[in-house]
Each structure stands twice: as C-alpha cells, then as structure tokens.
Amino acid sequence: FFHWGLHAWAIYAIVALILAFFSYRHGLPLTLRSALYPIIGDRIYGPVGHAVDIFAVIGTVFGVATSLGYGVLQVNAGLNHLFGVPINETVQVILIVVITGLATISVVSGLDKGIRILSELNLGLALLLLALVLCLGPTVLLLKSFVENTGGYLSELVSKT
C-alpha cells in the first residue's frame, strides 16, 4: 500500500522542495549538503558537507546497482521464456554492459539530446503498451479494476497513514 502512490512520491517531493528552496533562494549548490545549511551553516563547504555528498553518491550507486541487478535477472528470465536465451551469468553480464553503455551514451550526450530522446521514447512506448493492453486485453475488467483500486486507495489513504 505504501510502496507506490502518494506516500512514496511525497518523500521525494519533500527532498526536492528543500533542495530547490536552498538552491534558488539562497544561492547554494544543488546538492544534498545544502539541505543541512540551517543546521551546520557554512560548514557545508567543508569536510562535513563533502561527507554528506559522498554518502549521497554511494547510496545512489548502491540503489542503482540493486535495481540494475534485479532488472537484469528479470530481463534474462524474459528472454529465456520468449527466445530460449540461457539463464546464466554470461548473459547477465552482457545485459549489464549493454544497459550501462546505453545509459552512459545517454548521459554523455546531455539533457537536450540523449536523456530527452530516451524520455520521449519511454513515454511513447509506455503509452503504446497502455493502449495495446487496454484494446487487446480485458478492457472492461481493466477499467473496472482501475476504478475500484483507485477508490480503495483513496478511501483507505487516511486510515492506513
């Protein structure tokens, strides 16, 4: 119940608002150390601030590595199911190298080219998948489930918070 929806995104929004406030109102760098400015002041530019940013980067790397690892296992299982590709470490390493290479190319090419193109492609594929599932799948059941689950989420939102 709390893994998606308003609760999960509210946490991200709070951090984003804090960073945006201190960056745009106080001219501080757009890093996590800036959120600690009211507590430690100008020490955000010293070892404490560097430590905060280092821990943020390490946490991000571990989070991305975990997601990539689980994702590669799922993609390998899907390729095995669809095309008979063996489930082994060699295939998984190849998948990791390909995904990491594509992500690196996207990041190096900048926001206007690589990331923008990937974002638009992702949105287009998601809308296409949504339309295909809605049209070719059990449409009435999907719409009924959508309405019921949205209502259930909203009606239990306060009681489960």
Backbone as ProteinMPNN parsed JSONL, in Angstrom:
{"seq_chain_A": "FFHWGLHAWAIYAIVALILAFFSYRHGLPLTLRSALYPIIGDRIYGPVGHAVDIFAVIGTVFGVATSLGYGVLQVNAGLNHLFGVPINETVQVILIVVITGLATISVVSGLDKGIRILSELNLGLALLLLALVLCLGPTVLLLKSFVENTGGYLSELVSKT", "coords_chain_A": {"N_chain_A": [[0.825, -1.196, 0.0], [1.965, 1.227, 0.749], [4.1, 1.395, -0.977], [3.89, 2.607, -3.406], [2.313, 5.322, -5.137], [0.902, 8.184, -3.457], [2.355, 8.299, -1.027], [5.028, 7.346, -1.429], [5.968, 9.132, -3.418], [5.672, 11.538, -2.106], [7.76, 11.648, -0.28], [9.988, 11.965, -1.963], [9.28, 14.417, -3.06], [9.412, 16.167, -0.879], [12.182, 16.227, -0.281], [13.075, 17.265, -2.731], [11.84, 19.805, -2.72], [13.124, 21.014, -0.537], [15.804, 21.074, -1.43], [15.475, 22.662, -3.737], [14.563, 25.06, -2.616], [16.772, 25.995, -1.017], [18.683, 26.167, -2.983], [17.717, 27.976, -4.973], [16.706, 30.192, -3.537], [18.709, 30.859, -1.732], [21.054, 30.629, -3.096], [22.693, 28.384, -2.901], [24.639, 25.392, -3.616], [23.229, 22.833, -5.752], [23.009, 20.365, -4.191], [22.905, 17.639, -1.795], [24.079, 18.502, 0.551], [23.313, 21.133, 0.865], [20.807, 21.099, 2.017], [21.348, 20.865, 4.658], [22.155, 23.315, 5.519], [20.741, 25.139, 7.332], [21.304, 23.891, 9.73], [24.099, 23.339, 10.025], [25.333, 25.487, 8.87], [27.876, 27.414, 7.258], [29.615, 25.315, 7.26], [28.883, 23.431, 5.464], [30.468, 23.589, 3.276], [32.784, 22.389, 3.96], [34.533, 19.501, 5.339], [32.351, 18.098, 6.475], [30.188, 18.67, 4.783], [31.221, 17.599, 2.41], [31.306, 14.911, 3.169], [28.574, 14.349, 3.448], [27.707, 14.601, 0.776], [29.263, 12.587, -0.392], [28.24, 10.284, 0.879], [25.668, 10.435, -0.167], [26.132, 10.004, -2.895], [27.238, 7.416, -2.79], [25.054, 5.998, -1.717], [23.236, 6.368, -3.817], [24.572, 5.029, -5.903], [24.588, 2.377, -4.897], [21.829, 1.945, -4.81], [21.106, 2.168, -7.541], [22.666, 0.082, -8.561], [21.496, -2.135, -7.305], [18.881, -2.036, -8.376], [19.518, -2.337, -11.094], [20.657, -4.89, -11.042], [18.47, -6.558, -10.192], [16.732, -5.964, -12.299], [18.139, -6.932, -14.548], [18.131, -9.667, -13.998], [15.394, -10.175, -14.308], [14.998, -9.426, -17.006], [16.664, -11.296, -18.253], [15.332, -13.668, -17.546], [12.93, -13.196, -18.917], [13.848, -13.096, -21.596], [14.705, -15.718, -21.781], [12.286, -17.088, -21.544], [10.885, -16.14, -23.801], [12.645, -16.433, -26.032], [14.37, -18.513, -25.549], [16.899, -17.948, -24.573], [19.742, -18.692, -22.659], [19.72, -18.829, -19.056], [22.145, -17.465, -17.403], [25.263, -16.347, -15.925], [26.901, -15.161, -17.837], [25.214, -14.138, -19.877], [23.845, -12.316, -18.294], [25.888, -10.551, -17.523], [26.529, -9.511, -20.034], [24.113, -8.199, -20.588], [24.169, -6.266, -18.531], [26.436, -4.775, -19.293], [25.582, -3.788, -21.798], [23.286, -2.271, -21.062], [24.445, -0.44, -19.265], [26.249, 0.802, -20.999], [24.483, 2.022, -22.862], [23.164, 3.78, -21.11], [25.314, 5.378, -20.33], [26.045, 6.57, -22.784], [23.724, 8.049, -23.195], [23.786, 9.856, -21.019], [26.228, 11.196, -21.426], [25.709, 12.478, -23.817], [24.075, 14.532, -23.082], [21.372, 16.628, -21.712], [19.596, 17.684, -23.629], [19.817, 16.068, -25.86], [20.435, 13.048, -25.534], [19.148, 12.191, -23.008], [16.691, 13.436, -23.238], [15.717, 12.305, -25.625], [15.584, 9.603, -24.829], [13.693, 9.852, -22.768], [11.409, 10.724, -24.171], [11.075, 8.536, -25.883], [10.598, 6.545, -23.983], [8.165, 7.46, -22.868], [6.519, 7.322, -25.147], [6.606, 4.526, -25.719], [5.465, 3.555, -23.352], [2.867, 4.646, -23.479], [1.996, 3.392, -25.833], [2.087, 0.682, -25.029], [0.182, 0.797, -22.97], [-2.114, 1.456, -24.486], [-2.268, -0.81, -26.182], [-2.619, -2.935, -24.325], [-4.988, -2.104, -23.147], [-6.755, -2.109, -25.341], [-6.474, -4.693, -26.509], [-6.624, -6.419, -24.409], [-8.544, -7.548, -21.527], [-10.715, -5.268, -21.52], [-12.994, -4.17, -20.133], [-12.749, -5.363, -17.61], [-10.241, -4.327, -16.855], [-10.745, -1.528, -16.735], [-12.758, -1.494, -14.789], [-11.348, -2.572, -12.606], [-9.395, -0.592, -12.33], [-10.921, 1.644, -11.503], [-12.055, 0.629, -9.112], [-9.742, -0.004, -7.583], [-8.478, 2.49, -7.414], [-10.419, 3.906, -5.981], [-10.411, 2.345, -3.629], [-7.794, 2.81, -2.732], [-7.858, 5.598, -2.257], [-9.92, 5.744, -0.346], [-8.856, 4.356, 1.806], [-6.616, 5.723, 2.399], [-6.218, 7.668, 4.479], [-6.785, 6.176, 6.808], [-4.814, 4.195, 6.811], [-2.538, 5.604, 7.049]], "CA_chain_A": [[0.0, 0.0, 0.0], [2.807, 2.423, 0.85], [5.247, 1.303, -1.874], [3.666, 3.432, -4.588], [1.269, 6.311, -4.888], [1.226, 9.466, -2.832], [3.334, 8.199, 0.057], [6.397, 7.243, -1.946], [6.342, 10.35, -4.127], [5.722, 12.646, -1.153], [9.111, 11.676, 0.283], [10.851, 12.581, -2.972], [8.88, 15.818, -3.232], [9.92, 16.935, 0.261], [13.616, 16.437, -0.504], [13.219, 18.166, -3.884], [11.476, 21.158, -2.303], [14.192, 21.533, 0.322], [16.95, 21.399, -2.28], [15.126, 23.792, -4.605], [14.491, 26.274, -1.797], [18.101, 26.494, -0.656], [19.439, 26.465, -4.191], [17.233, 29.157, -5.69], [16.513, 31.341, -2.644], [19.93, 31.208, -1.004], [22.208, 30.502, -3.975], [23.547, 27.272, -2.507], [24.74, 24.38, -4.676], [22.107, 21.898, -5.839], [23.482, 19.095, -3.645], [22.248, 17.333, -0.525], [24.676, 19.27, 1.647], [22.596, 22.404, 1.004], [19.662, 20.902, 2.905], [21.831, 20.963, 6.042], [22.631, 24.675, 5.778], [20.218, 25.728, 8.572], [21.827, 23.191, 10.908], [25.555, 23.446, 10.175], [25.803, 26.751, 8.301], [28.9, 27.4, 6.211], [30.391, 24.07, 7.305], [28.516, 22.563, 4.339], [31.541, 23.665, 2.289], [33.946, 21.69, 4.497], [34.52, 18.034, 5.359], [31.012, 17.568, 6.778], [29.423, 18.762, 3.54], [31.755, 16.608, 1.472], [30.874, 13.589, 3.631], [27.152, 14.2, 3.105], [27.613, 14.354, -0.664], [29.847, 11.273, -0.673], [27.25, 9.273, 1.271], [24.557, 10.507, -1.124], [26.567, 9.339, -4.128], [27.358, 5.982, -2.508], [23.69, 5.47, -1.62], [22.665, 6.337, -5.166], [25.232, 3.953, -6.652], [24.071, 1.094, -4.421], [20.434, 1.832, -5.238], [21.076, 1.887, -8.98], [23.224, -1.254, -8.767], [20.48, -3.105, -6.903], [17.82, -2.02, -9.387], [20.063, -2.916, -12.319], [20.799, -6.331, -10.825], [17.146, -7.188, -10.252], [16.197, -5.787, -13.651], [18.836, -7.844, -15.456], [17.599, -11.011, -13.742], [14.062, -10.256, -14.914], [15.15, -9.4, -18.466], [17.219, -12.588, -18.641], [14.246, -14.651, -17.458], [12.006, -12.918, -20.016], [14.478, -13.543, -22.838], [14.675, -17.175, -21.749], [10.904, -17.518, -21.79], [10.464, -15.794, -25.163], [13.545, -16.832, -27.115], [15.226, -19.626, -25.152], [18.238, -17.491, -24.183], [20.044, -19.345, -21.379], [19.829, -18.017, -17.842], [23.457, -17.657, -16.793], [25.966, -15.108, -15.589], [27.452, -14.545, -19.047], [24.14, -13.342, -20.477], [23.542, -11.221, -17.384], [26.979, -9.576, -17.636], [26.338, -8.84, -21.326], [22.993, -7.271, -20.412], [24.628, -5.149, -17.696], [27.338, -3.955, -20.106], [24.781, -3.09, -22.81], [22.456, -1.261, -20.397], [25.341, 0.597, -18.757], [26.751, 1.533, -22.166], [23.414, 2.892, -23.363], [22.955, 4.847, -20.126], [26.47, 6.274, -20.411], [25.894, 7.357, -24.015], [22.636, 8.997, -22.97], [24.22, 10.897, -20.083], [27.301, 11.974, -22.042], [25.156, 13.307, -24.897], [23.44, 15.703, -22.484], [19.929, 16.645, -21.463], [18.816, 18.004, -24.825], [19.856, 15.001, -26.857], [20.274, 11.672, -25.074], [18.145, 11.96, -21.973], [15.405, 13.869, -23.801], [15.282, 11.277, -26.577], [15.183, 8.426, -24.051], [12.454, 10.161, -22.055], [10.306, 10.723, -25.131], [10.896, 7.148, -26.313], [9.978, 5.846, -22.86], [6.77, 7.881, -22.801], [5.824, 6.753, -26.305], [6.443, 3.082, -25.532], [4.516, 3.334, -22.257], [1.517, 4.922, -23.992], [1.676, 2.324, -26.78], [1.784, -0.512, -24.239], [-1.102, 1.047, -22.316], [-3.176, 1.352, -25.492], [-2.378, -2.197, -26.623], [-3.216, -3.745, -23.262], [-6.375, -1.672, -22.979], [-7.568, -2.512, -26.501], [-6.398, -6.122, -26.799], [-6.845, -7.182, -23.187], [-9.91, -7.493, -20.983], [-10.912, -3.828, -21.331], [-13.977, -3.88, -19.084], [-12.144, -5.763, -16.335], [-9.181, -3.371, -16.528], [-11.345, -0.253, -16.328], [-13.441, -1.725, -13.512], [-10.309, -2.719, -11.585], [-8.778, 0.719, -12.14], [-11.822, 2.475, -10.699], [-12.164, 0.043, -7.77], [-8.48, 0.128, -6.853], [-8.276, 3.908, -7.109], [-11.332, 4.213, -4.878], [-9.904, 1.69, -2.424], [-6.602, 3.524, -2.284], [-8.243, 6.898, -1.703], [-10.743, 5.592, 0.856], [-8.039, 3.838, 2.903], [-5.407, 6.533, 2.492], [-6.08, 8.283, 5.8], [-6.783, 5.165, 7.872], [-3.564, 3.43, 6.8], [-1.4, 6.506, 7.193]], "C_chain_A": [[0.868, 1.257, 0.0], [3.992, 2.411, -0.122], [5.089, 2.134, -3.138], [2.589, 4.447, -4.246], [1.798, 7.529, -4.162], [2.33, 9.372, -1.792], [4.767, 8.181, -0.459], [6.836, 8.547, -2.605], [6.397, 11.555, -3.199], [7.113, 12.767, -0.534], [10.072, 12.345, -0.695], [10.543, 14.066, -3.119], [9.413, 16.685, -2.094], [11.406, 17.237, 0.077], [13.833, 17.414, -1.656], [12.883, 19.606, -3.51], [12.551, 21.791, -1.427], [15.393, 21.951, -0.519], [16.667, 22.611, -3.162], [15.109, 25.094, -3.819], [15.879, 26.838, -1.525], [18.949, 26.812, -1.882], [19.004, 27.786, -4.813], [17.042, 30.382, -4.796], [17.801, 31.807, -1.991], [21.193, 31.038, -1.84], [23.169, 29.395, -3.605], [23.607, 26.244, -3.633], [23.569, 23.39, -4.613], [22.591, 20.497, -5.458], [22.816, 18.876, -2.291], [22.827, 18.11, 0.648], [23.925, 20.572, 1.895], [21.394, 22.28, 1.932], [20.061, 21.027, 4.369], [22.295, 22.367, 6.412], [22.041, 25.291, 7.046], [20.813, 25.107, 9.832], [23.316, 23.45, 11.098], [26.149, 24.689, 9.514], [26.836, 26.577, 7.203], [29.781, 26.155, 6.247], [29.972, 23.102, 6.198], [29.592, 22.578, 3.26], [32.799, 22.928, 2.746], [33.789, 20.184, 4.46], [33.135, 17.434, 5.644], [30.146, 17.583, 5.52], [29.892, 17.759, 2.508], [31.303, 15.202, 1.866], [29.41, 13.335, 3.28], [26.999, 13.877, 1.625], [28.186, 12.992, -1.046], [28.868, 10.169, -0.299], [26.053, 9.266, 0.324], [24.915, 9.793, -2.422], [26.665, 7.832, -3.919], [25.977, 5.339, -2.408], [23.019, 5.366, -2.978], [23.265, 5.202, -5.989], [24.708, 2.592, -6.207], [22.621, 0.886, -4.842], [20.307, 1.493, -6.709], [21.604, 0.484, -9.258], [22.215, -2.335, -8.399], [19.369, -3.184, -7.934], [18.292, -2.65, -10.691], [20.197, -4.43, -12.187], [19.473, -7.066, -10.899], [16.55, -7.096, -11.653], [16.831, -6.742, -14.646], [18.362, -9.277, -15.24], [16.233, -11.189, -14.401], [14.139, -10.264, -16.437], [15.698, -10.732, -18.958], [16.157, -13.68, -18.586], [13.232, -14.447, -18.585], [12.564, -13.363, -21.355], [14.517, -15.064, -22.922], [13.292, -17.7, -22.097], [10.498, -17.285, -23.245], [11.33, -16.43, -26.251], [14.474, -17.992, -26.758], [16.654, -19.235, -24.818], [18.559, -18.096, -22.817], [20.109, -18.351, -20.217], [21.174, -18.344, -17.202], [24.14, -16.309, -16.601], [26.538, -14.408, -16.821], [26.423, -13.643, -19.715], [23.847, -12.131, -19.6], [24.631, -10.147, -17.422], [26.861, -8.81, -18.952], [25.21, -7.82, -21.225], [23.409, -6.05, -19.595], [25.527, -4.217, -18.503], [26.548, -3.154, -21.139], [23.961, -1.972, -22.172], [23.316, -0.112, -19.877], [25.907, 1.437, -19.9], [25.719, 2.491, -22.729], [23.153, 4.056, -22.411], [24.097, 5.858, -20.177], [26.393, 7.156, -21.651], [24.824, 8.425, -23.833], [23.073, 10.156, -22.085], [25.281, 11.79, -20.716], [26.754, 12.901, -23.129], [24.348, 14.486, -24.372], [21.934, 15.608, -22.364], [19.118, 16.842, -22.732], [18.794, 16.882, -25.841], [19.494, 13.656, -26.236], [19.142, 11.447, -24.1], [16.765, 12.363, -22.474], [14.854, 12.82, -24.76], [14.817, 10.033, -25.832], [13.87, 8.66, -23.318], [11.257, 10.131, -22.991], [10.023, 9.316, -25.649], [10.185, 6.34, -25.232], [8.495, 6.189, -22.752], [5.967, 7.281, -23.947], [5.581, 5.264, -26.16], [5.447, 2.769, -24.424], [3.085, 3.575, -22.719], [1.074, 3.857, -24.988], [1.306, 1.04, -26.043], [0.446, -0.374, -23.533], [-2.25, 0.868, -23.3], [-3.368, -0.088, -25.954], [-3.043, -3.077, -25.572], [-4.68, -3.384, -23.078], [-7.257, -2.165, -24.126], [-7.603, -4.022, -26.709], [-6.666, -6.997, -25.582], [-8.293, -7.111, -22.741], [-10.261, -6.059, -20.572], [-11.846, -3.51, -20.178], [-13.4, -4.221, -17.718], [-11.065, -4.767, -15.915], [-9.743, -2.042, -16.043], [-12.053, -0.378, -14.985], [-12.419, -1.827, -12.376], [-9.626, -1.388, -11.293], [-9.627, 1.593, -11.23], [-11.903, 1.948, -9.268], [-10.881, 0.237, -6.964], [-8.155, 1.577, -6.515], [-9.169, 4.33, -5.953], [-10.877, 3.595, -3.571], [-8.688, 2.391, -1.854], [-6.981, 4.835, -1.611], [-9.054, 6.756, -0.423], [-9.931, 5.102, 2.05], [-6.779, 4.666, 3.149], [-5.194, 7.084, 3.898], [-5.974, 7.222, 6.89], [-5.486, 4.368, 7.922], [-2.327, 4.311, 6.931], [-0.992, 6.6, 8.652]], "O_chain_A": [[0.544, 2.238, -0.67], [4.811, 3.33, -0.094], [6.059, 2.342, -3.866], [2.021, 4.407, -3.155], [2.981, 7.86, -4.241], [3.157, 10.277, -1.688], [5.617, 8.925, 0.03], [7.952, 9.015, -2.375], [7.113, 12.513, -3.491], [7.588, 13.877, -0.292], [10.874, 13.191, -0.303], [11.454, 14.878, -3.284], [9.823, 17.822, -2.326], [11.837, 18.376, 0.258], [14.685, 18.297, -1.566], [13.572, 20.531, -3.94], [12.849, 22.977, -1.568], [15.935, 23.043, -0.344], [17.521, 23.485, -3.315], [15.588, 26.12, -4.303], [16.135, 28.017, -1.77], [19.846, 27.652, -1.809], [19.845, 28.623, -5.144], [17.204, 31.508, -5.266], [17.977, 32.996, -1.724], [22.294, 31.278, -1.344], [24.346, 29.457, -3.96], [22.737, 26.22, -4.503], [23.0, 23.149, -3.548], [22.587, 19.575, -6.274], [22.238, 19.796, -1.713], [22.131, 18.35, 1.635], [23.903, 21.065, 3.023], [21.004, 23.259, 2.57], [19.212, 21.268, 5.226], [22.784, 22.578, 7.521], [22.785, 25.927, 7.792], [20.821, 25.738, 10.889], [23.754, 23.75, 12.209], [27.356, 24.911, 9.598], [26.702, 25.716, 6.333], [30.608, 25.96, 5.357], [30.615, 22.071, 6.001], [29.633, 21.682, 2.417], [33.776, 22.851, 2.0], [33.021, 19.646, 3.663], [32.793, 16.379, 5.109], [29.451, 16.609, 5.23], [29.085, 17.142, 1.813], [30.958, 14.395, 1.004], [29.05, 12.235, 2.863], [26.243, 12.976, 1.261], [27.652, 12.319, -1.927], [28.679, 9.222, -1.063], [25.489, 8.209, 0.044], [24.097, 9.062, -2.982], [26.228, 7.056, -4.768], [25.754, 4.257, -2.951], [22.318, 4.395, -3.26], [22.545, 4.494, -6.692], [24.414, 1.74, -7.046], [22.229, -0.227, -5.191], [19.506, 0.641, -7.092], [21.055, -0.228, -10.098], [22.093, -3.338, -9.102], [18.957, -4.277, -8.324], [17.556, -3.408, -11.321], [19.884, -5.166, -13.123], [19.359, -8.081, -11.587], [15.933, -8.047, -12.133], [16.139, -7.303, -15.496], [18.207, -10.025, -16.205], [15.953, -12.236, -14.985], [13.424, -11.024, -17.089], [15.241, -11.246, -19.98], [16.089, -14.525, -19.479], [12.73, -15.42, -19.147], [11.842, -13.944, -22.166], [14.379, -15.635, -24.004], [13.157, -18.654, -22.863], [9.844, -18.132, -23.853], [10.817, -16.907, -27.263], [15.283, -18.408, -27.587], [17.535, -20.094, -24.78], [17.735, -18.021, -21.906], [20.499, -17.196, -20.383], [21.323, -19.371, -16.541], [23.653, -15.274, -17.056], [26.645, -13.181, -16.837], [26.732, -12.508, -20.078], [23.624, -11.035, -20.114], [24.323, -8.957, -17.36], [27.068, -7.597, -18.985], [25.337, -6.7, -21.721], [23.042, -4.924, -19.931], [25.393, -2.997, -18.409], [26.814, -1.968, -21.335], [23.94, -0.851, -22.681], [22.957, 1.055, -20.032], [26.027, 2.656, -19.773], [26.036, 3.639, -23.039], [22.946, 5.186, -22.851], [23.866, 7.062, -20.077], [26.649, 8.357, -21.576], [24.994, 9.565, -24.263], [22.761, 11.312, -22.373], [25.238, 13.01, -20.558], [27.284, 13.993, -23.335], [23.97, 15.361, -25.152], [21.305, 14.661, -22.837], [18.062, 16.23, -22.894], [17.839, 16.762, -26.608], [18.37, 13.18, -26.395], [18.271, 10.609, -24.333], [15.775, 11.699, -22.164], [13.67, 12.487, -24.714], [13.775, 9.467, -26.161], [13.026, 7.766, -23.253], [10.211, 9.578, -22.651], [8.864, 8.944, -25.834], [9.286, 5.551, -25.523], [7.663, 5.301, -22.565], [4.858, 6.787, -23.74], [4.485, 4.78, -26.442], [4.668, 1.823, -24.539], [2.187, 2.8, -22.39], [-0.091, 3.46, -24.993], [0.325, 0.384, -26.391], [-0.34, -1.32, -23.499], [-3.243, 0.21, -22.99], [-4.502, -0.544, -26.102], [-3.927, -3.873, -25.891], [-5.519, -4.262, -22.875], [-8.388, -2.593, -23.895], [-8.649, -4.574, -27.049], [-6.91, -8.196, -25.722], [-9.163, -6.667, -23.49], [-10.117, -5.69, -19.406], [-11.528, -2.672, -19.335], [-13.549, -3.448, -16.771], [-10.986, -4.401, -14.742], [-9.27, -1.491, -15.049], [-11.963, 0.516, -14.142], [-12.607, -1.236, -11.312], [-9.314, -1.089, -10.14], [-9.115, 2.21, -10.295], [-11.827, 2.725, -8.316], [-10.934, 0.602, -5.79], [-7.615, 1.859, -5.445], [-8.723, 5.034, -5.047], [-10.943, 4.234, -2.521], [-8.563, 2.549, -0.64], [-6.489, 5.15, -0.527], [-8.898, 7.56, 0.496], [-10.279, 5.4, 3.192], [-5.972, 4.332, 4.017], [-4.097, 6.973, 4.445], [-5.157, 7.355, 7.801], [-5.099, 3.906, 8.995], [-1.201, 3.814, 6.925], [-0.047, 7.316, 8.985]]}, "name": "protein", "num_of_chains": 1, "seq": "FFHWGLHAWAIYAIVALILAFFSYRHGLPLTLRSALYPIIGDRIYGPVGHAVDIFAVIGTVFGVATSLGYGVLQVNAGLNHLFGVPINETVQVILIVVITGLATISVVSGLDKGIRILSELNLGLALLLLALVLCLGPTVLLLKSFVENTGGYLSELVSKT"}
